[in-house]
GROMACS .gro file of C-alpha atoms in nm:
model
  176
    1UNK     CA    1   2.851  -3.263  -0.305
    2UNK     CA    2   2.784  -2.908  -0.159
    3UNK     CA    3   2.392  -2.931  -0.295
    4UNK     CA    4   2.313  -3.209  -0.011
    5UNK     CA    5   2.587  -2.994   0.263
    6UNK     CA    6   2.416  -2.699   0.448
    7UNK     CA    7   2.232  -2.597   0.144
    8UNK     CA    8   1.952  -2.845   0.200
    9UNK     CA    9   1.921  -2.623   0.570
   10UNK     CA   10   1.866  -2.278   0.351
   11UNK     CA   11   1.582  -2.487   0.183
   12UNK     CA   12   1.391  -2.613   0.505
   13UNK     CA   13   1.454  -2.314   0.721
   14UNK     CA   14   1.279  -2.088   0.360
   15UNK     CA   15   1.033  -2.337   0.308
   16UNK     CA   16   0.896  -2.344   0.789
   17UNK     CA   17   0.969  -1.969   0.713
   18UNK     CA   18   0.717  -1.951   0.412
   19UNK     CA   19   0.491  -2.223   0.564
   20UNK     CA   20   0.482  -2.016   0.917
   21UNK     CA   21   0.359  -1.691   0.751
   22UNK     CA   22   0.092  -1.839   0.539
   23UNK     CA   23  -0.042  -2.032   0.891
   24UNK     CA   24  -0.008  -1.628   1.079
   25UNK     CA   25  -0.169  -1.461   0.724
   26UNK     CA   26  -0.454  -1.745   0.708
   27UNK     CA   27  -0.538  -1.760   1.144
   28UNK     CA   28  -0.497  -1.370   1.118
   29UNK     CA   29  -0.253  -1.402   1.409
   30UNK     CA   30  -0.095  -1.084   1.341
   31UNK     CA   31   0.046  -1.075   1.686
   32UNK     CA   32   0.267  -1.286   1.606
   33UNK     CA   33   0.503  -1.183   1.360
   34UNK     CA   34   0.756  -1.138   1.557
   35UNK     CA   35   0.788  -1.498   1.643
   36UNK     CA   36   0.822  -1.563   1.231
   37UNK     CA   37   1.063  -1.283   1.167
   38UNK     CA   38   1.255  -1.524   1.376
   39UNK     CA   39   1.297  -1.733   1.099
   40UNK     CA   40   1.453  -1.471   0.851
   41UNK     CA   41   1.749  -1.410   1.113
   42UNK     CA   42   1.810  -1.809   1.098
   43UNK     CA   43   1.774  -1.808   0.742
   44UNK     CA   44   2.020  -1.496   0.673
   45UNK     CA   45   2.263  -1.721   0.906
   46UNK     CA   46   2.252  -2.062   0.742
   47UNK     CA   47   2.262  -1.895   0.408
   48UNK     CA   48   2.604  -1.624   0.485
   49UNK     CA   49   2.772  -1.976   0.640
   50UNK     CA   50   2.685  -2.134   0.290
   51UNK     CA   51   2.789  -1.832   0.098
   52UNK     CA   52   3.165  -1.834   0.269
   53UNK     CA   53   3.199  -2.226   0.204
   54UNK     CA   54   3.090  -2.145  -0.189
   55UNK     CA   55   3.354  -1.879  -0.160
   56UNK     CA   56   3.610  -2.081  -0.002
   57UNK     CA   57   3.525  -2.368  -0.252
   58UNK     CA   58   3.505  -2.159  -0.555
   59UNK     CA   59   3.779  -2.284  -0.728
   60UNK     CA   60   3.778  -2.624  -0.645
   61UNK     CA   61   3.479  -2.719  -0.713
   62UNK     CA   62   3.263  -2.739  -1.060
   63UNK     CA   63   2.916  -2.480  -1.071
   64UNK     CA   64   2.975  -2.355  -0.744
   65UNK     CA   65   2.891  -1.981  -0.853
   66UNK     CA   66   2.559  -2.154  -0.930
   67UNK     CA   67   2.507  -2.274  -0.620
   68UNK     CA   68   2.622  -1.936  -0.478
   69UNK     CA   69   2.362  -1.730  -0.714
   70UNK     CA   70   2.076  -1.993  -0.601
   71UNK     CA   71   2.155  -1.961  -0.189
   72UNK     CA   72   2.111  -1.599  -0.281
   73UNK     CA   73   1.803  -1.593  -0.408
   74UNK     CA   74   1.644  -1.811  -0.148
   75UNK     CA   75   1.790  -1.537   0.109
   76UNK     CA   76   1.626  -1.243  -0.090
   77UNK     CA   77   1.313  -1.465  -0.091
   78UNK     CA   78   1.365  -1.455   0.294
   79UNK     CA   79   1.419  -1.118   0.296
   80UNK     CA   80   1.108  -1.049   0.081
   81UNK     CA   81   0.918  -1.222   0.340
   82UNK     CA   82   1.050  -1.023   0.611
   83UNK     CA   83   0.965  -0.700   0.444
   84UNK     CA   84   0.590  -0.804   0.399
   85UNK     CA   85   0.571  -0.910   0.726
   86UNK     CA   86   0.699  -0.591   0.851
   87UNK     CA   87   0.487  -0.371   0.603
   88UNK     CA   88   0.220  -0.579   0.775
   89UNK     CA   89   0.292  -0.472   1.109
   90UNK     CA   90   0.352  -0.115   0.974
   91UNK     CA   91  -0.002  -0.079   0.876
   92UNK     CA   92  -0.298   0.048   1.050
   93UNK     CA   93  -0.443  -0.295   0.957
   94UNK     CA   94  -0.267  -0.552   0.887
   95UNK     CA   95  -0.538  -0.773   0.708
   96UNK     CA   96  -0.515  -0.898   0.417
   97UNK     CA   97  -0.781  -1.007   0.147
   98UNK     CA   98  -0.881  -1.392   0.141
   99UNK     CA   99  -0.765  -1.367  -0.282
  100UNK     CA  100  -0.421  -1.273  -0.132
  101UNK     CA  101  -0.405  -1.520   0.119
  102UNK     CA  102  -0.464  -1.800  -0.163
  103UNK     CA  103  -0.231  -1.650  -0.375
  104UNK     CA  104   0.033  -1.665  -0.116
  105UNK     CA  105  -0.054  -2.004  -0.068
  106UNK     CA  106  -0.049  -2.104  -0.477
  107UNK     CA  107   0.322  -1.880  -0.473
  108UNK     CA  108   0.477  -2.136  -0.164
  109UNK     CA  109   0.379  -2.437  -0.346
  110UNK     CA  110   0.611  -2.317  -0.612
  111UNK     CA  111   0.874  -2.285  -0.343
  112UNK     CA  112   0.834  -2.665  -0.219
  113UNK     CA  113   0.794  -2.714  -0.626
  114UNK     CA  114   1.142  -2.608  -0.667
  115UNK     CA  115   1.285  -2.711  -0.367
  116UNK     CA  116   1.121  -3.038  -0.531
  117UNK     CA  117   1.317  -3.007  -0.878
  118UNK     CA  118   1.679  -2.902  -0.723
  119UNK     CA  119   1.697  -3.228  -0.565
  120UNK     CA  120   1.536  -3.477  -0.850
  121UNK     CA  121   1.652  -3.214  -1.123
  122UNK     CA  122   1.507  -3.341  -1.492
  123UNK     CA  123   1.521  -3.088  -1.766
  124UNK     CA  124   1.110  -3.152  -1.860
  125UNK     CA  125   1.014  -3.081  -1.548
  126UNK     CA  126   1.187  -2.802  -1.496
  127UNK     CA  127   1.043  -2.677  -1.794
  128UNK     CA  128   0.719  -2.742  -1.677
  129UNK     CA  129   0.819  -2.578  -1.337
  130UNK     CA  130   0.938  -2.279  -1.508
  131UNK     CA  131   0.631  -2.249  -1.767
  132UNK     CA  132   0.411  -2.277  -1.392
  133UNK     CA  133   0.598  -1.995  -1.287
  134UNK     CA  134   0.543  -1.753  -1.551
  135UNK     CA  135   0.148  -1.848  -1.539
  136UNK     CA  136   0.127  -1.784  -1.181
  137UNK     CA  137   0.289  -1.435  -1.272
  138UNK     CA  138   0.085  -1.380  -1.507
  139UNK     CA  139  -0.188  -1.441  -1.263
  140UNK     CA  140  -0.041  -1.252  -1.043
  141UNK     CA  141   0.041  -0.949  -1.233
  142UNK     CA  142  -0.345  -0.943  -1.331
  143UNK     CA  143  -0.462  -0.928  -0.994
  144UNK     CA  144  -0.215  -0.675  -0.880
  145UNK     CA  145  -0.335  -0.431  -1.164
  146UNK     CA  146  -0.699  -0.460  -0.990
  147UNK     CA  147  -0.643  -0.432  -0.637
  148UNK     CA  148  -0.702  -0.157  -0.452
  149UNK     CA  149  -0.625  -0.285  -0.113
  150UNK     CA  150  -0.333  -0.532  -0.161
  151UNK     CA  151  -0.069  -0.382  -0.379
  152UNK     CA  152   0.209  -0.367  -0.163
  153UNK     CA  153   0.120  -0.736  -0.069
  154UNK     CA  154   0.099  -0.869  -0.448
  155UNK     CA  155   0.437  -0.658  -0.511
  156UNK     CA  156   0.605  -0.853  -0.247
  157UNK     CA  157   0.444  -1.185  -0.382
  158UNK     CA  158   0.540  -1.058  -0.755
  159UNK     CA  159   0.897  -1.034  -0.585
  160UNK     CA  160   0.928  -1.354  -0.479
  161UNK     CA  161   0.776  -1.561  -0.843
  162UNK     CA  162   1.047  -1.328  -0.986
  163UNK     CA  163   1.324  -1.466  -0.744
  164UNK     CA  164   1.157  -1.790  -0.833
  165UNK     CA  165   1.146  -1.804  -1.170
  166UNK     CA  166   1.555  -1.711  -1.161
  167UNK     CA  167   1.595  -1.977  -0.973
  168UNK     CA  168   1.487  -2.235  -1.158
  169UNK     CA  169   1.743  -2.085  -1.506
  170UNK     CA  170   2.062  -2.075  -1.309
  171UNK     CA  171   1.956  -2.481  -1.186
  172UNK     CA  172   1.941  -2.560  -1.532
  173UNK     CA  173   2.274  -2.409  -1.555
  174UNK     CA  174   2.406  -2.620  -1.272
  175UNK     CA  175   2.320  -2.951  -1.419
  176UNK     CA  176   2.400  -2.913  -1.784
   0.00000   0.00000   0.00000
């Protein structure tokens, strides 16, 4: 099956991506955000390789547009990463608050959450998954309306539950 084929790679190279910025964001090693960007160019690789096997495969093979639509997302996750990171190095400062660094943090455990579900898929969890998701929005959302300081940040983070949330519809989709 494609879902255990190079797919499991756009996963793992997402999740050290993810997992690598919240270390930089948390040791306010700023400095090194190149060396994470490094990580979106892998991703964006992996995930156009898995994209031209989907499209290869399309007809052949049963929910394969679903497993195209879901290696999509994870790259626009990637790619919302990247853009942070580089609105980060844009700014005068690239700090960010301690509340956005734990929010971060709260929005990658979804990531592992999902990457979690796809693999030992059962409908009430995923509907647990999904309802965790719109809460951490929520959240989200709230904290984004009073920031001063962090509202590019939080739209980025808003960005990625979004992507999230998406994801976890179309692999409902893929297993019923």
């Amino acid at each position: 099956q494609f879902k255990h084929f190079n797919y499991i790679k756009c996963y793992l190279v997402l999740l050290s991506f993810s997992e690598e910025t919240f270390k930089l964001l948390e040791e306010k090693a700023y400095d090194k955000i190149e060396d994470v960007l490094v990580h979106e160019n892998t991703l964006n690789r992996i995930s156009n390789y898995c994209e031209r096997i989907l499209v290869l495969y399309n007809v052949k093979r049963q929910h394969s547009t679903s497993h195209y639509i879901i290696v999509k997302i994870l790259e626009a996750i990637g790619d919302d990463i990247r853009d942070f990171l580089k609105y980060l190095q844009q700014k005068g400062t690239p700090a960010v608050s301690k509340e956005f660094i734990v929010d971060y943090k709260k929005a990658m455990d979804c990531l592992r959450e999902y990457y979690t579900l796809f693999h030992s898929f059962d409908l009430k969890k995923a509907e647990g998954v999904y309802q965790g998701f719109v809460d951490l929005e929520k959240e989200l959302k709230n904290t984004f309306q009073k920031t001063k300081d962090d509202k590019v940040s939080y739209h980025y983070l808003l960005s990625i539950m979004s992507r999230l949330r998406d994801t976890v519809g179309t692999t409902i989709g893929l297993n019923y």
